[in-house]
Short mmCIF file of C-alpha atoms in Angstrom, two decimals:
data_model
loop_
_atom_site.label_atom_id
_atom_site.label_comp_id
_atom_site.label_asym_id
_atom_site.label_seq_id
_atom_site.Cartn_x
_atom_site.Cartn_y
_atom_site.Cartn_z
CA MET A 23 -0.04 -0.46 -0.28
CA THR A 24 1.69 3.13 -1.24
CA ASN A 25 -1.06 5.72 -1.05
CA ASP A 26 -4.63 6.72 0.95
CA SER A 27 -6.67 5.75 -2.12
CA ASP A 28 -5.01 2.34 -2.02
CA GLY A 29 -5.78 2.19 1.57
CA MET A 30 -9.62 3.52 0.91
CA ARG A 31 -10.12 0.61 -1.75
CA LEU A 32 -9.06 -2.24 0.83
CA ALA A 33 -11.75 0.02 3.29
CA LEU A 34 -14.31 -0.51 0.21
CA GLU A 35 -13.68 -4.03 -0.09
CA GLN A 36 -14.46 -4.38 3.74
CA ALA A 37 -17.78 -2.72 3.47
CA ALA A 38 -19.10 -4.57 1.05
CA LYS A 39 -18.97 -7.61 3.16
CA SER A 40 -22.01 -6.17 4.95
CA LEU A 41 -23.99 -5.89 1.68
CA LEU A 42 -26.24 -8.78 3.11
CA ILE A 43 -26.18 -7.80 6.88
CA ALA A 44 -26.08 -4.07 8.00
CA THR A 45 -29.46 -2.60 7.47
CA PRO A 46 -30.70 -0.42 8.18
CA ASN A 47 -26.81 0.62 9.36
CA PRO A 48 -24.82 1.72 6.07
CA ARG A 49 -22.27 -0.25 5.03
CA VAL A 50 -18.72 0.53 6.11
CA GLY A 51 -15.65 -0.78 5.93
CA CYS A 52 -12.69 -0.57 8.08
CA VAL A 53 -8.56 -0.93 7.84
CA ILE A 54 -6.08 0.17 10.38
CA VAL A 55 -1.97 0.86 8.93
CA ARG A 56 1.08 1.36 9.93
CA ASN A 57 4.06 2.18 7.91
CA GLY A 58 2.51 0.28 5.13
CA GLU A 59 1.52 -3.25 6.69
CA ILE A 60 -1.84 -3.66 7.84
CA LEU A 61 -2.55 -4.00 11.14
CA ALA A 62 -6.55 -4.96 11.37
CA GLU A 63 -9.44 -5.16 9.01
CA GLY A 64 -12.99 -4.47 10.02
CA HIS A 65 -16.51 -4.48 8.70
CA THR A 66 -20.30 -2.97 9.71
CA HIS A 67 -21.97 -6.26 11.35
CA ALA A 68 -25.69 -6.88 11.92
CA PRO A 69 -27.69 -4.09 14.02
CA GLY A 70 -26.50 -4.14 17.51
CA GLU A 71 -23.19 -5.82 16.44
CA PRO A 72 -19.99 -3.85 15.90
CA HIS A 73 -19.75 -1.11 13.36
CA ALA A 74 -16.90 -1.70 10.95
CA GLU A 75 -13.98 0.62 13.50
CA ALA A 76 -14.89 -1.48 16.29
CA ASP A 77 -14.40 -4.71 14.32
CA ALA A 78 -10.96 -3.28 12.97
CA LEU A 79 -10.32 -2.66 16.68
CA ARG A 80 -11.49 -5.67 17.73
CA ASN A 81 -9.49 -7.81 15.34
CA ALA A 82 -5.94 -5.93 16.11
CA ALA A 83 -6.08 -6.24 19.58
CA ALA A 84 -7.33 -10.49 19.46
CA ALA A 85 -4.08 -10.65 16.97
CA GLY A 86 -2.19 -8.79 19.36
CA LYS A 87 -1.71 -5.46 16.91
CA ASP A 88 -0.80 -1.96 18.70
CA VAL A 89 -2.67 0.43 16.60
CA ARG A 90 -1.07 4.16 18.32
CA GLY A 91 0.10 5.93 15.80
CA ALA A 92 -1.84 4.25 12.95
CA THR A 93 -3.48 5.53 10.00
CA ALA A 94 -7.23 4.03 9.82
CA TYR A 95 -9.27 4.23 6.72
CA VAL A 96 -13.14 4.27 6.79
CA THR A 97 -15.46 4.37 4.05
CA LEU A 98 -18.08 6.61 6.30
CA GLU A 99 -17.38 9.33 8.81
CA PRO A 100 -17.31 7.63 12.07
CA CYS A 101 -20.26 8.67 14.46
CA SER A 102 -20.50 10.51 17.10
CA HIS A 103 -23.54 9.08 18.95
CA HIS A 104 -24.97 6.37 21.11
CA GLY A 105 -27.08 4.48 18.98
CA ARG A 106 -27.14 0.72 19.19
CA THR A 107 -23.21 1.00 20.14
CA PRO A 108 -21.11 3.11 21.53
CA PRO A 109 -19.83 5.93 19.38
CA CYS A 110 -16.72 4.59 17.21
CA ALA A 111 -15.26 8.54 17.16
CA ASP A 112 -14.46 7.89 20.69
CA ALA A 113 -12.80 4.02 20.04
CA PHE A 114 -11.00 5.72 17.75
CA ILE A 115 -9.26 7.78 20.13
CA ALA A 116 -9.28 6.01 23.18
CA ALA A 117 -7.18 3.37 20.64
CA GLY A 118 -4.38 5.86 20.43
CA ILE A 119 -5.42 6.07 16.44
CA ALA A 120 -3.04 9.10 15.11
CA ARG A 121 -4.66 9.47 11.33
CA VAL A 122 -7.92 8.85 10.56
CA VAL A 123 -9.27 8.97 6.38
CA ILE A 124 -12.46 9.37 5.94
CA ALA A 125 -13.97 8.21 2.08
CA THR A 126 -17.38 10.17 2.67
CA LEU A 127 -19.20 12.51 5.50
CA ASP A 128 -22.01 10.67 7.07
CA SER A 129 -25.60 12.55 6.06
CA ASN A 130 -27.39 11.56 9.47
CA PRO A 131 -28.11 14.39 11.49
CA LEU A 132 -27.02 12.81 14.57
CA VAL A 133 -23.70 12.35 12.94
CA ALA A 134 -23.30 15.18 10.07
CA GLY A 135 -19.59 16.36 10.65
CA ALA A 136 -19.54 16.17 14.47
CA GLY A 137 -17.61 13.16 14.25
CA VAL A 138 -15.04 14.93 12.11
CA SER A 139 -14.82 17.18 14.51
CA ARG A 140 -14.26 14.96 17.79
CA LEU A 141 -11.70 13.42 16.11
CA LYS A 142 -10.03 16.79 15.40
CA GLN A 143 -10.72 17.85 18.70
CA ALA A 144 -8.48 14.68 20.18
CA GLY A 145 -5.86 15.89 18.35
CA ILE A 146 -6.60 13.40 14.88
CA GLU A 147 -5.23 14.11 11.74
CA VAL A 148 -8.23 13.53 9.70
CA VAL A 149 -8.52 13.72 5.66
CA THR A 150 -12.07 13.11 3.65
CA GLY A 151 -12.79 12.56 0.57
CA VAL A 152 -10.86 9.74 -0.70
CA LEU A 153 -12.77 7.81 -3.05
CA GLU A 154 -15.57 9.86 -1.96
CA ALA A 155 -18.54 8.49 -4.95
CA GLU A 156 -17.65 4.99 -4.41
CA ALA A 157 -18.61 4.93 -0.56
CA ARG A 158 -21.63 6.52 -1.31
CA GLU A 159 -22.69 4.33 -4.16
CA ILE A 160 -22.15 1.46 -1.65
CA ASN A 161 -24.46 3.41 0.34
CA ILE A 162 -26.77 4.99 -2.17
CA GLY A 163 -29.96 3.40 -0.40
CA PHE A 164 -28.83 4.71 2.77
CA PHE A 165 -28.02 8.54 1.30
CA SER A 166 -31.70 8.10 0.37
CA ARG A 167 -33.25 7.73 3.41
CA MET A 168 -30.89 10.31 5.24
CA GLU A 169 -31.01 13.02 2.41
CA ARG A 170 -34.76 12.63 0.93
CA GLY A 171 -36.59 10.82 3.71
CA ARG A 172 -37.05 8.10 1.41
CA PRO A 173 -35.36 5.01 0.48
CA TRP A 174 -33.16 4.17 -3.33
CA VAL A 175 -36.20 2.67 -5.42
CA ARG A 176 -35.01 0.07 -7.66
CA MET A 177 -37.23 -1.99 -10.14
CA LYS A 178 -36.58 -4.74 -11.31
CA ILE A 179 -38.13 -5.93 -14.92
CA ALA A 180 -37.74 -9.04 -17.21
CA ALA A 181 -38.48 -8.06 -20.98
CA SER A 182 -37.48 -10.04 -24.37
CA LEU A 183 -36.04 -7.32 -26.79
CA ASP A 184 -39.14 -6.32 -27.99
CA GLY A 185 -39.82 -5.20 -24.21
CA GLY A 186 -42.42 -7.96 -23.96
CA THR A 187 -42.92 -9.22 -20.32
CA ALA A 188 -45.79 -11.41 -20.30
CA LEU A 189 -47.87 -13.05 -22.63
CA LEU A 190 -51.57 -11.53 -23.32
CA ASN A 191 -52.43 -14.88 -21.18
CA GLY A 192 -50.38 -13.85 -18.38
CA SER A 193 -47.98 -16.60 -19.35
CA SER A 194 -44.23 -14.61 -18.22
CA GLN A 195 -42.48 -18.06 -16.76
CA TRP A 196 -40.02 -17.93 -17.81
CA ILE A 197 -38.62 -15.29 -20.34
CA THR A 198 -35.04 -14.69 -19.05
CA SER A 199 -32.65 -17.07 -18.17
CA GLU A 200 -31.90 -19.18 -14.44
CA ALA A 201 -28.26 -16.83 -14.57
CA ALA A 202 -30.62 -14.12 -14.78
CA ARG A 203 -33.07 -14.98 -12.31
CA GLU A 204 -30.37 -15.79 -9.59
CA ASP A 205 -28.78 -12.47 -10.18
CA GLY A 206 -32.37 -10.71 -9.73
CA HIS A 207 -31.90 -13.15 -6.17
CA ALA A 208 -28.34 -11.35 -5.55
CA TRP A 209 -30.30 -7.58 -5.68
CA ARG A 210 -32.77 -8.67 -3.81
CA ALA A 211 -30.71 -9.87 -0.87
CA GLN A 212 -29.05 -6.54 -0.57
CA SER A 213 -32.35 -4.78 -0.64
CA CYS A 214 -34.02 -3.88 2.77
CA ALA A 215 -37.59 -4.61 1.43
CA ILE A 216 -39.36 -6.00 -1.85
CA LEU A 217 -42.52 -4.61 -3.50
CA THR A 218 -44.94 -5.91 -5.29
CA GLY A 219 -48.60 -5.58 -6.29
CA ILE A 220 -52.21 -6.98 -5.79
CA GLY A 221 -52.12 -7.97 -9.15
CA THR A 222 -48.91 -10.19 -9.10
CA VAL A 223 -49.86 -11.77 -5.74
CA VAL A 224 -53.05 -12.98 -7.27
CA GLN A 225 -51.67 -13.71 -10.78
CA ASP A 226 -48.38 -15.43 -9.62
CA ASN A 227 -48.89 -16.28 -5.57
CA PRO A 228 -45.13 -15.69 -5.54
CA GLN A 229 -42.63 -16.21 -2.45
CA MET A 230 -41.07 -12.30 -3.10
CA ASN A 231 -37.84 -14.56 -0.48
CA VAL A 232 -34.46 -14.71 -1.49
CA ARG A 233 -34.00 -18.29 -1.81
CA ALA A 234 -31.43 -18.55 -5.13
CA ILE A 235 -28.39 -17.13 -3.23
CA PRO A 236 -27.22 -17.99 0.36
CA THR A 237 -28.56 -15.14 2.80
CA SER A 238 -28.57 -15.09 6.42
CA ARG A 239 -31.34 -12.39 6.35
CA GLN A 240 -34.62 -11.98 4.62
CA PRO A 241 -35.81 -8.53 3.22
CA ARG A 242 -38.99 -7.28 4.43
CA ARG A 243 -42.25 -8.39 1.92
CA ILE A 244 -44.73 -5.51 0.47
CA VAL A 245 -47.71 -5.53 -1.11
CA ILE A 246 -49.54 -2.73 -2.46
CA ASP A 247 -53.30 -3.71 -2.44
CA SER A 248 -55.74 -0.47 -2.55
CA LYS A 249 -59.03 -2.85 -2.19
CA LEU A 250 -57.26 -4.91 0.66
CA GLN A 251 -58.18 -8.12 -1.90
CA ILE A 252 -55.03 -10.24 -0.37
CA ASN A 253 -55.85 -13.93 0.43
CA PRO A 254 -54.64 -14.89 3.74
CA GLU A 255 -52.99 -17.61 3.05
CA SER A 256 -51.15 -16.42 -0.09
CA LYS A 257 -47.34 -17.38 0.24
CA ILE A 258 -46.31 -13.63 0.45
CA LEU A 259 -47.93 -13.69 4.23
CA ALA A 260 -46.15 -16.80 5.55
CA GLY A 261 -43.70 -16.63 8.10
CA GLY A 262 -45.39 -13.09 9.03
CA GLY A 263 -43.78 -9.80 9.16
CA THR A 264 -45.54 -8.39 5.42
CA TRP A 265 -46.68 -5.08 5.15
CA ILE A 266 -49.82 -4.70 3.17
CA PHE A 267 -50.28 -0.95 1.89
CA ALA A 268 -54.00 -0.48 1.40
CA ALA A 269 -56.76 2.43 1.00
CA GLN A 270 -60.03 0.67 2.43
CA SER A 271 -60.25 -1.34 5.63
CA ASP A 272 -62.31 -3.80 6.73
CA ALA A 273 -61.62 -5.07 9.95
CA LYS A 274 -62.27 -8.81 9.46
CA HIS A 275 -59.57 -9.24 6.80
CA ILE A 276 -57.29 -7.26 8.36
CA ALA A 277 -58.22 -8.91 11.39
CA ARG A 278 -57.55 -13.04 9.48
CA LEU A 279 -54.41 -10.78 8.58
CA GLN A 280 -53.13 -9.89 11.73
CA ASP A 281 -53.26 -13.51 12.56
CA GLN A 282 -51.01 -14.22 9.82
CA GLY A 283 -48.55 -12.18 11.17
CA ALA A 284 -48.88 -9.10 8.58
CA GLU A 285 -49.59 -5.53 9.59
CA VAL A 286 -51.89 -3.48 7.20
CA ILE A 287 -50.83 0.22 7.00
CA LEU A 288 -54.09 2.33 5.83
CA LEU A 289 -52.33 5.34 2.98
CA PRO A 290 -55.47 6.27 1.03
CA ASP A 291 -55.16 9.28 -1.91
CA ALA A 292 -57.64 11.43 -3.35
CA ASN A 293 -58.76 8.91 -5.92
CA GLY A 294 -59.16 5.85 -3.31
CA LYS A 295 -55.59 4.66 -4.65
CA VAL A 296 -52.99 3.68 -2.06
CA ASP A 297 -50.77 7.29 -2.19
CA LEU A 298 -47.44 5.78 -3.29
CA PRO A 299 -45.17 8.89 -2.85
CA GLU A 300 -46.82 8.67 0.87
CA VAL A 301 -45.88 4.67 0.93
CA MET A 302 -42.16 5.63 0.25
CA ARG A 303 -41.82 8.85 2.88
CA GLU A 304 -43.31 5.86 5.31
CA LEU A 305 -40.46 3.69 3.99
CA GLY A 306 -37.94 6.11 4.99
CA ARG A 307 -39.26 6.35 8.26
CA ARG A 308 -39.51 3.13 8.76
CA GLU A 309 -35.64 2.41 7.84
CA ILE A 310 -35.73 1.06 4.45
CA ASN A 311 -32.59 2.10 2.87
CA GLU A 312 -33.12 0.12 -0.61
CA LEU A 313 -36.00 -1.24 -1.84
CA HIS A 314 -36.42 -4.01 -4.65
CA VAL A 315 -39.86 -3.49 -6.74
CA GLU A 316 -41.14 -6.90 -8.95
CA ALA A 317 -44.57 -5.82 -9.66
CA GLY A 318 -46.29 -6.31 -13.58
CA TYR A 319 -46.33 -3.05 -15.70
CA LYS A 320 -49.82 -1.51 -14.01
CA LEU A 321 -47.94 -0.78 -10.82
CA ASN A 322 -44.79 -0.26 -12.30
CA GLY A 323 -46.40 2.44 -14.24
CA SER A 324 -47.95 3.94 -11.43
CA LEU A 325 -44.96 3.86 -9.46
CA LEU A 326 -42.97 5.51 -12.40
CA LYS A 327 -45.97 8.16 -13.06
CA ASN A 328 -45.81 9.33 -9.59
CA GLY A 329 -42.27 9.47 -9.59
CA CYS A 330 -40.73 6.97 -7.19
CA VAL A 331 -38.15 5.10 -8.94
CA ASP A 332 -34.74 5.85 -8.77
CA GLU A 333 -33.44 3.04 -11.41
CA LEU A 334 -34.42 0.49 -13.45
CA LEU A 335 -32.68 -3.27 -13.35
CA ILE A 336 -33.87 -4.53 -16.55
CA TYR A 337 -32.71 -8.29 -18.04
CA LEU A 338 -33.66 -8.13 -21.69
CA ALA A 339 -33.67 -12.29 -22.99
CA PRO A 340 -32.57 -12.70 -26.86
CA CYS A 341 -36.38 -13.34 -27.72
CA LEU A 342 -39.03 -11.61 -29.18
CA LEU A 343 -42.52 -11.99 -27.67
CA GLY A 344 -45.23 -9.87 -30.00
CA GLU A 345 -48.32 -8.72 -28.90
CA SER A 346 -47.66 -8.48 -25.12
CA PHE A 347 -47.91 -6.75 -22.00
CA GLY A 348 -45.20 -3.92 -21.40
CA MET A 349 -42.41 -3.08 -18.73
CA ALA A 350 -44.58 -0.28 -17.79
CA ASN A 351 -48.35 1.25 -18.32
CA LEU A 352 -47.53 4.88 -19.05
CA SER A 353 -49.82 7.84 -19.85
CA THR A 354 -49.86 8.42 -23.47
CA LEU A 355 -47.47 11.39 -24.44
CA ILE A 356 -47.94 13.91 -27.33
CA ASP A 357 -44.58 15.80 -26.89
CA LEU A 358 -40.99 14.06 -26.49
CA ALA A 359 -40.27 16.74 -23.78
CA ASP A 360 -42.69 15.32 -21.28
CA ARG A 361 -40.82 11.43 -21.59
CA THR A 362 -38.85 10.10 -18.24
CA GLN A 363 -35.23 10.19 -19.36
CA PHE A 364 -32.83 8.23 -17.37
CA THR A 365 -29.15 7.59 -17.71
CA PHE A 366 -27.43 3.76 -18.68
CA HIS A 367 -25.40 2.96 -15.27
CA GLU A 368 -24.22 0.14 -16.37
CA PHE A 369 -24.39 -3.03 -18.78
CA LYS A 370 -23.19 -6.31 -18.74
CA GLN A 371 -24.09 -10.23 -19.60
CA ILE A 372 -25.34 -12.16 -17.07
CA GLY A 373 -25.99 -16.02 -18.76
CA ALA A 374 -27.74 -15.63 -22.12
CA ASP A 375 -29.36 -12.48 -20.79
CA LEU A 376 -28.49 -8.97 -21.19
CA ARG A 377 -28.75 -6.69 -17.41
CA LEU A 378 -29.52 -2.79 -18.32
CA ARG A 379 -29.13 -0.54 -15.30
CA ALA A 380 -30.77 2.86 -15.96
CA ARG A 381 -30.84 6.17 -13.27
CA ASP A 382 -33.14 8.92 -13.39
CA ILE A 383 -31.77 11.59 -14.64
CA SER A 384 -33.97 13.74 -11.92
CA SER A 385 -32.73 12.05 -8.52
CA PRO A 386 -30.12 14.08 -6.79
CA LEU A 387 -28.26 10.63 -5.77
CA THR A 388 -27.67 9.39 -9.69
CA SER A 389 -25.18 12.33 -10.29
CA SER A 390 -23.22 12.21 -6.61
CA SER A 391 -22.99 8.64 -6.87
CA GLY A 392 -20.10 6.78 -8.55
CA LYS A 393 -20.31 5.35 -11.93
#
């Protein structure tokens, strides 16, 4: 290791180990170095367990390494408040760390520069902004919640080359390859919650959980169901914990759903539908960082029309379906200036299919995240 960028890249590798476990906390990595020698590494664990800084210090102690006078590389500003764990800034001070290199400041109002101030007041040299874009990218959902009060919303769509997502008879299994479906489960796994609509629940009776890859944590499952039509025996309710957003109330039906461990949240809009922007704000209040959407073309269209989608995750299969249901039910435009504009973020072949990621150019986080 010869410079701060090298050290931060190692810290980002550690942060990636938190991808599936840290929520609702940010994914953070820490590497402690002296004279080019790595003394210890750490990453954020599950809520209530050590943050990256504490993990690295614990690992250094277990290995008999003295970290006094060392440099710590950390992908997010060390916290300065008592939450589920003690302040990480205080841990660095107590350990005798001499220099802290930080990728990006924490947007959490409980931190927001206070961690840096505490370190500096203790006489520790602080450097910020090293590989900041990369550090924001790995925590794009956390920054979305802290800065906008709502999660980063990623909409997954599997389609043919001509944009078909299902035949007119409703058949859609399977348009894309097994490799693409496994990749989709990896995106499910890193999300805090998976959202679908009542149409998909009725048509497919999906489980909406992670099965194709190993995971120690299942995302929260969410259903948009304006008329509260969901069958209490639906697979998406199995195991409890499902949130159902509705616009109409039915006390007896709600009681049956509650018996299955579900929670019904009533958020009607002026038209008797679920207020989708308010759903996003409510999910932010409930500490959902990344929301993964797998729904039909009607709900896809409603989410897009309401400005609730930040990123499209599209798997294109090398086939044509002809007349079929499309990706989203959108309003007819008469002027191209009214189109919703996205920017391509990534292209990658997954098995026989092509994975495209595109981001809404109006999102304030699009330009600030790494590309």
